[in-house]
mmCIF file with all atom_site columns, C-alpha atoms in Angstrom:
data_model
loop_
_atom_site.group_PDB
_atom_site.id
_atom_site.type_symbol
_atom_site.label_atom_id
_atom_site.label_alt_id
_atom_site.label_comp_id
_atom_site.label_asym_id
_atom_site.label_entity_id
_atom_site.label_seq_id
_atom_site.pdbx_PDB_ins_code
_atom_site.Cartn_x
_atom_site.Cartn_y
_atom_site.Cartn_z
_atom_site.occupancy
_atom_site.B_iso_or_equiv
_atom_site.pdbx_formal_charge
_atom_site.auth_seq_id
_atom_site.auth_comp_id
_atom_site.auth_asym_id
_atom_site.auth_atom_id
_atom_site.pdbx_PDB_model_num
ATOM 1   C CA . UNK A 1 1   ? -12.985 -1.646  15.239  1.00 82.00 ? 1   UNK A CA 1
ATOM 2   C CA . UNK A 1 2   ? -9.943  0.597   15.642  1.00 87.00 ? 2   UNK A CA 1
ATOM 3   C CA . UNK A 1 3   ? -6.927  -1.298  16.985  1.00 90.00 ? 3   UNK A CA 1
ATOM 4   C CA . UNK A 1 4   ? -4.325  1.483   16.865  1.00 92.00 ? 4   UNK A CA 1
ATOM 5   C CA . UNK A 1 5   ? -4.868  5.213   16.360  1.00 92.00 ? 5   UNK A CA 1
ATOM 6   C CA . UNK A 1 6   ? -1.811  7.301   15.398  1.00 90.00 ? 6   UNK A CA 1
ATOM 7   C CA . UNK A 1 7   ? -2.167  10.835  16.724  1.00 91.00 ? 7   UNK A CA 1
ATOM 8   C CA . UNK A 1 8   ? -0.377  14.157  16.440  1.00 89.00 ? 8   UNK A CA 1
ATOM 9   C CA . UNK A 1 9   ? -1.065  17.477  18.155  1.00 92.00 ? 9   UNK A CA 1
ATOM 10  C CA . UNK A 1 10  ? -3.838  18.111  15.612  1.00 92.00 ? 10  UNK A CA 1
ATOM 11  C CA . UNK A 1 11  ? -5.681  14.787  16.012  1.00 90.00 ? 11  UNK A CA 1
ATOM 12  C CA . UNK A 1 12  ? -5.719  11.392  14.310  1.00 89.00 ? 12  UNK A CA 1
ATOM 13  C CA . UNK A 1 13  ? -3.296  11.044  11.389  1.00 86.00 ? 13  UNK A CA 1
ATOM 14  C CA . UNK A 1 14  ? -3.842  7.351   10.691  1.00 86.00 ? 14  UNK A CA 1
ATOM 15  C CA . UNK A 1 15  ? -5.037  4.093   12.180  1.00 90.00 ? 15  UNK A CA 1
ATOM 16  C CA . UNK A 1 16  ? -5.180  0.339   11.933  1.00 90.00 ? 16  UNK A CA 1
ATOM 17  C CA . UNK A 1 17  ? -8.766  -0.900  11.795  1.00 89.00 ? 17  UNK A CA 1
ATOM 18  C CA . UNK A 1 18  ? -10.738 -4.022  11.065  1.00 88.00 ? 18  UNK A CA 1
ATOM 19  C CA . UNK A 1 19  ? -14.075 -4.371  9.310   1.00 81.00 ? 19  UNK A CA 1
ATOM 20  C CA . UNK A 1 20  ? -15.490 -7.255  11.318  1.00 76.00 ? 20  UNK A CA 1
ATOM 21  C CA . UNK A 1 21  ? -14.894 -9.591  8.370   1.00 76.00 ? 21  UNK A CA 1
ATOM 22  C CA . UNK A 1 22  ? -12.406 -12.303 9.238   1.00 74.00 ? 22  UNK A CA 1
ATOM 23  C CA . UNK A 1 23  ? -8.889  -11.420 8.060   1.00 75.00 ? 23  UNK A CA 1
ATOM 24  C CA . UNK A 1 24  ? -9.623  -7.844  6.928   1.00 84.00 ? 24  UNK A CA 1
ATOM 25  C CA . UNK A 1 25  ? -7.143  -5.397  8.466   1.00 84.00 ? 25  UNK A CA 1
ATOM 26  C CA . UNK A 1 26  ? -6.828  -1.895  7.021   1.00 84.00 ? 26  UNK A CA 1
ATOM 27  C CA . UNK A 1 27  ? -3.872  0.492   7.385   1.00 83.00 ? 27  UNK A CA 1
ATOM 28  C CA . UNK A 1 28  ? -5.146  4.079   6.948   1.00 82.00 ? 28  UNK A CA 1
ATOM 29  C CA . UNK A 1 29  ? -3.692  5.970   5.193   1.00 79.00 ? 29  UNK A CA 1
ATOM 30  C CA . UNK A 1 30  ? -1.328  3.439   3.660   1.00 83.00 ? 30  UNK A CA 1
ATOM 31  C CA . UNK A 1 31  ? 1.994   4.836   2.546   1.00 86.00 ? 31  UNK A CA 1
ATOM 32  C CA . UNK A 1 32  ? 5.300   3.060   2.078   1.00 89.00 ? 32  UNK A CA 1
ATOM 33  C CA . UNK A 1 33  ? 8.507   5.049   2.048   1.00 91.00 ? 33  UNK A CA 1
ATOM 34  C CA . UNK A 1 34  ? 12.276  4.760   2.052   1.00 88.00 ? 34  UNK A CA 1
ATOM 35  C CA . UNK A 1 35  ? 15.085  6.792   3.494   1.00 88.00 ? 35  UNK A CA 1
ATOM 36  C CA . UNK A 1 36  ? 17.140  8.253   0.678   1.00 90.00 ? 36  UNK A CA 1
ATOM 37  C CA . UNK A 1 37  ? 19.964  10.714  0.299   1.00 89.00 ? 37  UNK A CA 1
ATOM 38  C CA . UNK A 1 38  ? 18.875  13.396  -2.156  1.00 94.00 ? 38  UNK A CA 1
ATOM 39  C CA . UNK A 1 39  ? 21.869  14.642  -4.135  1.00 93.00 ? 39  UNK A CA 1
ATOM 40  C CA . UNK A 1 40  ? 21.809  18.255  -5.317  1.00 94.00 ? 40  UNK A CA 1
ATOM 41  C CA . UNK A 1 41  ? 19.312  20.970  -4.513  1.00 92.00 ? 41  UNK A CA 1
ATOM 42  C CA . UNK A 1 42  ? 16.617  19.971  -1.991  1.00 93.00 ? 42  UNK A CA 1
ATOM 43  C CA . UNK A 1 43  ? 13.342  19.306  -3.856  1.00 97.00 ? 43  UNK A CA 1
ATOM 44  C CA . UNK A 1 44  ? 9.883   20.637  -3.086  1.00 97.00 ? 44  UNK A CA 1
ATOM 45  C CA . UNK A 1 45  ? 7.447   18.270  -1.353  1.00 97.00 ? 45  UNK A CA 1
ATOM 46  C CA . UNK A 1 46  ? 5.736   16.258  -4.109  1.00 98.00 ? 46  UNK A CA 1
ATOM 47  C CA . UNK A 1 47  ? 8.567   16.361  -6.656  1.00 98.00 ? 47  UNK A CA 1
ATOM 48  C CA . UNK A 1 48  ? 9.504   13.165  -8.517  1.00 98.00 ? 48  UNK A CA 1
ATOM 49  C CA . UNK A 1 49  ? 12.775  11.445  -7.547  1.00 97.00 ? 49  UNK A CA 1
ATOM 50  C CA . UNK A 1 50  ? 14.891  9.025   -9.545  1.00 96.00 ? 50  UNK A CA 1
ATOM 51  C CA . UNK A 1 51  ? 17.584  6.614   -8.370  1.00 94.00 ? 51  UNK A CA 1
ATOM 52  C CA . UNK A 1 52  ? 21.233  7.308   -9.052  1.00 93.00 ? 52  UNK A CA 1
ATOM 53  C CA . UNK A 1 53  ? 23.973  4.721   -9.283  1.00 88.00 ? 53  UNK A CA 1
ATOM 54  C CA . UNK A 1 54  ? 26.209  5.660   -6.345  1.00 81.00 ? 54  UNK A CA 1
ATOM 55  C CA . UNK A 1 55  ? 27.578  3.599   -3.450  1.00 70.00 ? 55  UNK A CA 1
ATOM 56  C CA . UNK A 1 56  ? 25.274  2.941   -0.494  1.00 70.00 ? 56  UNK A CA 1
ATOM 57  C CA . UNK A 1 57  ? 25.798  4.879   2.710   1.00 68.00 ? 57  UNK A CA 1
ATOM 58  C CA . UNK A 1 58  ? 27.970  3.149   5.291   1.00 72.00 ? 58  UNK A CA 1
ATOM 59  C CA . UNK A 1 59  ? 25.170  3.111   7.897   1.00 71.00 ? 59  UNK A CA 1
ATOM 60  C CA . UNK A 1 60  ? 22.846  1.434   5.335   1.00 68.00 ? 60  UNK A CA 1
ATOM 61  C CA . UNK A 1 61  ? 20.074  3.946   6.143   1.00 67.00 ? 61  UNK A CA 1
ATOM 62  C CA . UNK A 1 62  ? 20.149  5.121   2.519   1.00 67.00 ? 62  UNK A CA 1
ATOM 63  C CA . UNK A 1 63  ? 19.859  2.032   0.345   1.00 76.00 ? 63  UNK A CA 1
ATOM 64  C CA . UNK A 1 64  ? 19.330  4.279   -2.665  1.00 85.00 ? 64  UNK A CA 1
ATOM 65  C CA . UNK A 1 65  ? 20.637  7.746   -3.376  1.00 90.00 ? 65  UNK A CA 1
ATOM 66  C CA . UNK A 1 66  ? 18.353  9.880   -5.482  1.00 94.00 ? 66  UNK A CA 1
ATOM 67  C CA . UNK A 1 67  ? 17.939  13.212  -7.225  1.00 96.00 ? 67  UNK A CA 1
ATOM 68  C CA . UNK A 1 68  ? 15.137  15.263  -8.706  1.00 98.00 ? 68  UNK A CA 1
ATOM 69  C CA . UNK A 1 69  ? 14.113  13.407  -11.861 1.00 97.00 ? 69  UNK A CA 1
ATOM 70  C CA . UNK A 1 70  ? 15.349  15.263  -14.962 1.00 97.00 ? 70  UNK A CA 1
ATOM 71  C CA . UNK A 1 71  ? 14.627  12.431  -17.418 1.00 96.00 ? 71  UNK A CA 1
ATOM 72  C CA . UNK A 1 72  ? 11.175  12.294  -19.052 1.00 97.00 ? 72  UNK A CA 1
ATOM 73  C CA . UNK A 1 73  ? 9.697   8.803   -18.714 1.00 97.00 ? 73  UNK A CA 1
ATOM 74  C CA . UNK A 1 74  ? 12.627  7.677   -16.551 1.00 97.00 ? 74  UNK A CA 1
ATOM 75  C CA . UNK A 1 75  ? 12.825  3.956   -15.745 1.00 96.00 ? 75  UNK A CA 1
ATOM 76  C CA . UNK A 1 76  ? 14.838  4.962   -12.674 1.00 96.00 ? 76  UNK A CA 1
ATOM 77  C CA . UNK A 1 77  ? 11.803  6.676   -11.096 1.00 96.00 ? 77  UNK A CA 1
ATOM 78  C CA . UNK A 1 78  ? 11.996  6.018   -7.347  1.00 95.00 ? 78  UNK A CA 1
ATOM 79  C CA . UNK A 1 79  ? 9.010   7.839   -5.922  1.00 96.00 ? 79  UNK A CA 1
ATOM 80  C CA . UNK A 1 80  ? 7.867   11.174  -4.552  1.00 97.00 ? 80  UNK A CA 1
ATOM 81  C CA . UNK A 1 81  ? 9.839   13.446  -2.253  1.00 97.00 ? 81  UNK A CA 1
ATOM 82  C CA . UNK A 1 82  ? 8.080   13.455  1.123   1.00 96.00 ? 82  UNK A CA 1
ATOM 83  C CA . UNK A 1 83  ? 10.326  15.781  3.103   1.00 96.00 ? 83  UNK A CA 1
ATOM 84  C CA . UNK A 1 84  ? 13.036  15.302  5.695   1.00 94.00 ? 84  UNK A CA 1
ATOM 85  C CA . UNK A 1 85  ? 12.524  13.705  9.097   1.00 90.00 ? 85  UNK A CA 1
ATOM 86  C CA . UNK A 1 86  ? 13.704  15.166  12.440  1.00 90.00 ? 86  UNK A CA 1
ATOM 87  C CA . UNK A 1 87  ? 17.026  13.311  12.141  1.00 88.00 ? 87  UNK A CA 1
ATOM 88  C CA . UNK A 1 88  ? 17.766  14.818  8.729   1.00 88.00 ? 88  UNK A CA 1
ATOM 89  C CA . UNK A 1 89  ? 16.905  11.791  6.582   1.00 88.00 ? 89  UNK A CA 1
ATOM 90  C CA . UNK A 1 90  ? 15.229  12.476  3.240   1.00 93.00 ? 90  UNK A CA 1
ATOM 91  C CA . UNK A 1 91  ? 12.059  10.459  2.661   1.00 94.00 ? 91  UNK A CA 1
ATOM 92  C CA . UNK A 1 92  ? 10.927  9.001   -0.669  1.00 95.00 ? 92  UNK A CA 1
ATOM 93  C CA . UNK A 1 93  ? 7.317   7.789   -0.878  1.00 95.00 ? 93  UNK A CA 1
ATOM 94  C CA . UNK A 1 94  ? 7.294   4.744   -3.138  1.00 94.00 ? 94  UNK A CA 1
ATOM 95  C CA . UNK A 1 95  ? 3.962   3.045   -2.491  1.00 94.00 ? 95  UNK A CA 1
ATOM 96  C CA . UNK A 1 96  ? 0.438   3.895   -1.408  1.00 93.00 ? 96  UNK A CA 1
ATOM 97  C CA . UNK A 1 97  ? -1.471  7.181   -1.216  1.00 93.00 ? 97  UNK A CA 1
ATOM 98  C CA . UNK A 1 98  ? 0.463   10.439  -1.538  1.00 94.00 ? 98  UNK A CA 1
ATOM 99  C CA . UNK A 1 99  ? 0.457   13.868  -3.129  1.00 96.00 ? 99  UNK A CA 1
ATOM 100 C CA . UNK A 1 100 ? 2.520   14.632  -6.232  1.00 98.00 ? 100 UNK A CA 1
ATOM 101 C CA . UNK A 1 101 ? 3.313   17.784  -8.168  1.00 98.00 ? 101 UNK A CA 1
ATOM 102 C CA . UNK A 1 102 ? 1.914   17.429  -11.685 1.00 98.00 ? 102 UNK A CA 1
ATOM 103 C CA . UNK A 1 103 ? 2.562   19.549  -14.742 1.00 98.00 ? 103 UNK A CA 1
ATOM 104 C CA . UNK A 1 104 ? -0.255  19.984  -17.240 1.00 98.00 ? 104 UNK A CA 1
ATOM 105 C CA . UNK A 1 105 ? -3.670  18.446  -17.818 1.00 98.00 ? 105 UNK A CA 1
ATOM 106 C CA . UNK A 1 106 ? -4.365  15.252  -15.888 1.00 98.00 ? 106 UNK A CA 1
ATOM 107 C CA . UNK A 1 107 ? -7.685  13.469  -15.317 1.00 98.00 ? 107 UNK A CA 1
ATOM 108 C CA . UNK A 1 108 ? -8.642  11.186  -12.452 1.00 98.00 ? 108 UNK A CA 1
ATOM 109 C CA . UNK A 1 109 ? -7.435  7.682   -13.321 1.00 98.00 ? 109 UNK A CA 1
ATOM 110 C CA . UNK A 1 110 ? -4.623  8.787   -15.645 1.00 98.00 ? 110 UNK A CA 1
ATOM 111 C CA . UNK A 1 111 ? -1.320  6.993   -15.184 1.00 98.00 ? 111 UNK A CA 1
ATOM 112 C CA . UNK A 1 112 ? 1.556   9.332   -14.330 1.00 98.00 ? 112 UNK A CA 1
ATOM 113 C CA . UNK A 1 113 ? 5.258   9.350   -15.158 1.00 97.00 ? 113 UNK A CA 1
ATOM 114 C CA . UNK A 1 114 ? 8.156   11.796  -14.826 1.00 98.00 ? 114 UNK A CA 1
ATOM 115 C CA . UNK A 1 115 ? 8.040   14.834  -17.125 1.00 98.00 ? 115 UNK A CA 1
ATOM 116 C CA . UNK A 1 116 ? 11.803  15.531  -16.998 1.00 97.00 ? 116 UNK A CA 1
ATOM 117 C CA . UNK A 1 117 ? 11.401  18.754  -14.982 1.00 98.00 ? 117 UNK A CA 1
ATOM 118 C CA . UNK A 1 118 ? 10.979  17.120  -11.561 1.00 98.00 ? 118 UNK A CA 1
ATOM 119 C CA . UNK A 1 119 ? 7.204   16.826  -11.827 1.00 98.00 ? 119 UNK A CA 1
ATOM 120 C CA . UNK A 1 120 ? 4.776   14.142  -12.972 1.00 98.00 ? 120 UNK A CA 1
ATOM 121 C CA . UNK A 1 121 ? 2.618   14.330  -16.074 1.00 98.00 ? 121 UNK A CA 1
ATOM 122 C CA . UNK A 1 122 ? 0.078   12.165  -17.867 1.00 98.00 ? 122 UNK A CA 1
ATOM 123 C CA . UNK A 1 123 ? 1.620   9.011   -19.275 1.00 97.00 ? 123 UNK A CA 1
ATOM 124 C CA . UNK A 1 124 ? 0.586   8.437   -22.905 1.00 95.00 ? 124 UNK A CA 1
ATOM 125 C CA . UNK A 1 125 ? 0.145   4.673   -22.523 1.00 94.00 ? 125 UNK A CA 1
ATOM 126 C CA . UNK A 1 126 ? -2.688  3.156   -20.483 1.00 94.00 ? 126 UNK A CA 1
ATOM 127 C CA . UNK A 1 127 ? -0.439  0.249   -19.473 1.00 95.00 ? 127 UNK A CA 1
ATOM 128 C CA . UNK A 1 128 ? 1.625   0.203   -16.270 1.00 95.00 ? 128 UNK A CA 1
ATOM 129 C CA . UNK A 1 129 ? 5.286   0.318   -17.351 1.00 95.00 ? 129 UNK A CA 1
ATOM 130 C CA . UNK A 1 130 ? 8.702   0.396   -15.688 1.00 94.00 ? 130 UNK A CA 1
ATOM 131 C CA . UNK A 1 131 ? 8.481   4.197   -15.855 1.00 96.00 ? 131 UNK A CA 1
ATOM 132 C CA . UNK A 1 132 ? 4.994   4.485   -14.274 1.00 97.00 ? 132 UNK A CA 1
ATOM 133 C CA . UNK A 1 133 ? 4.951   6.545   -11.074 1.00 97.00 ? 133 UNK A CA 1
ATOM 134 C CA . UNK A 1 134 ? 1.294   5.981   -10.180 1.00 97.00 ? 134 UNK A CA 1
ATOM 135 C CA . UNK A 1 135 ? -2.329  6.877   -10.869 1.00 98.00 ? 135 UNK A CA 1
ATOM 136 C CA . UNK A 1 136 ? -3.965  10.297  -10.421 1.00 98.00 ? 136 UNK A CA 1
ATOM 137 C CA . UNK A 1 137 ? -6.779  10.526  -7.859  1.00 97.00 ? 137 UNK A CA 1
ATOM 138 C CA . UNK A 1 138 ? -7.556  14.169  -8.659  1.00 97.00 ? 138 UNK A CA 1
ATOM 139 C CA . UNK A 1 139 ? -7.700  16.174  -11.878 1.00 98.00 ? 139 UNK A CA 1
ATOM 140 C CA . UNK A 1 140 ? -5.457  19.071  -12.861 1.00 98.00 ? 140 UNK A CA 1
ATOM 141 C CA . UNK A 1 141 ? -6.579  21.443  -15.612 1.00 97.00 ? 141 UNK A CA 1
ATOM 142 C CA . UNK A 1 142 ? -3.248  23.169  -16.261 1.00 96.00 ? 142 UNK A CA 1
ATOM 143 C CA . UNK A 1 143 ? -0.038  24.387  -14.669 1.00 97.00 ? 143 UNK A CA 1
ATOM 144 C CA . UNK A 1 144 ? 1.896   22.813  -11.807 1.00 98.00 ? 144 UNK A CA 1
ATOM 145 C CA . UNK A 1 145 ? -0.228  21.705  -8.858  1.00 98.00 ? 145 UNK A CA 1
ATOM 146 C CA . UNK A 1 146 ? -0.207  19.201  -6.021  1.00 98.00 ? 146 UNK A CA 1
ATOM 147 C CA . UNK A 1 147 ? -2.751  16.392  -6.580  1.00 98.00 ? 147 UNK A CA 1
ATOM 148 C CA . UNK A 1 148 ? -3.506  12.982  -5.046  1.00 96.00 ? 148 UNK A CA 1
ATOM 149 C CA . UNK A 1 149 ? -1.729  9.936   -6.416  1.00 96.00 ? 149 UNK A CA 1
ATOM 150 C CA . UNK A 1 150 ? -1.710  6.181   -5.824  1.00 96.00 ? 150 UNK A CA 1
ATOM 151 C CA . UNK A 1 151 ? 2.022   5.484   -6.012  1.00 96.00 ? 151 UNK A CA 1
ATOM 152 C CA . UNK A 1 152 ? 3.334   2.257   -7.655  1.00 91.00 ? 152 UNK A CA 1
ATOM 153 C CA . UNK A 1 153 ? 6.983   3.040   -8.147  1.00 85.00 ? 153 UNK A CA 1
ATOM 154 C CA . UNK A 1 154 ? 8.907   1.788   -5.181  1.00 67.00 ? 154 UNK A CA 1
#
């Protein structure tokens, strides 16, 4: 059963459904995000963001300020840049299904972390760490490309 269907001019963009099994409610496609204030040059959609230690905004809309991640394996990884909303707020995707720009060879199921250039790359360890951004849901043979990612970082 579909309880709520979120629609845009192009059709359904998400919904809240149930499976008929007691207590099973599904949010499609699940994505958790935060408002952030990106400092510096505006990133491309899918670039990796990291937190910076600066005072919060007075209106409390930006609980964390961020920048394009320039630290390989950063523990300050905050999520993936998702664009700017109609009110001018930058959006950081920190949880759920998203797309991320990856650099280099990645296989489905690989854990991802920041590469230090603003992109994600394959994490060497198979253990989720404080620097883990998420898990790849699509492969990348080489170069910089946008792939699917299950985001764990924020």
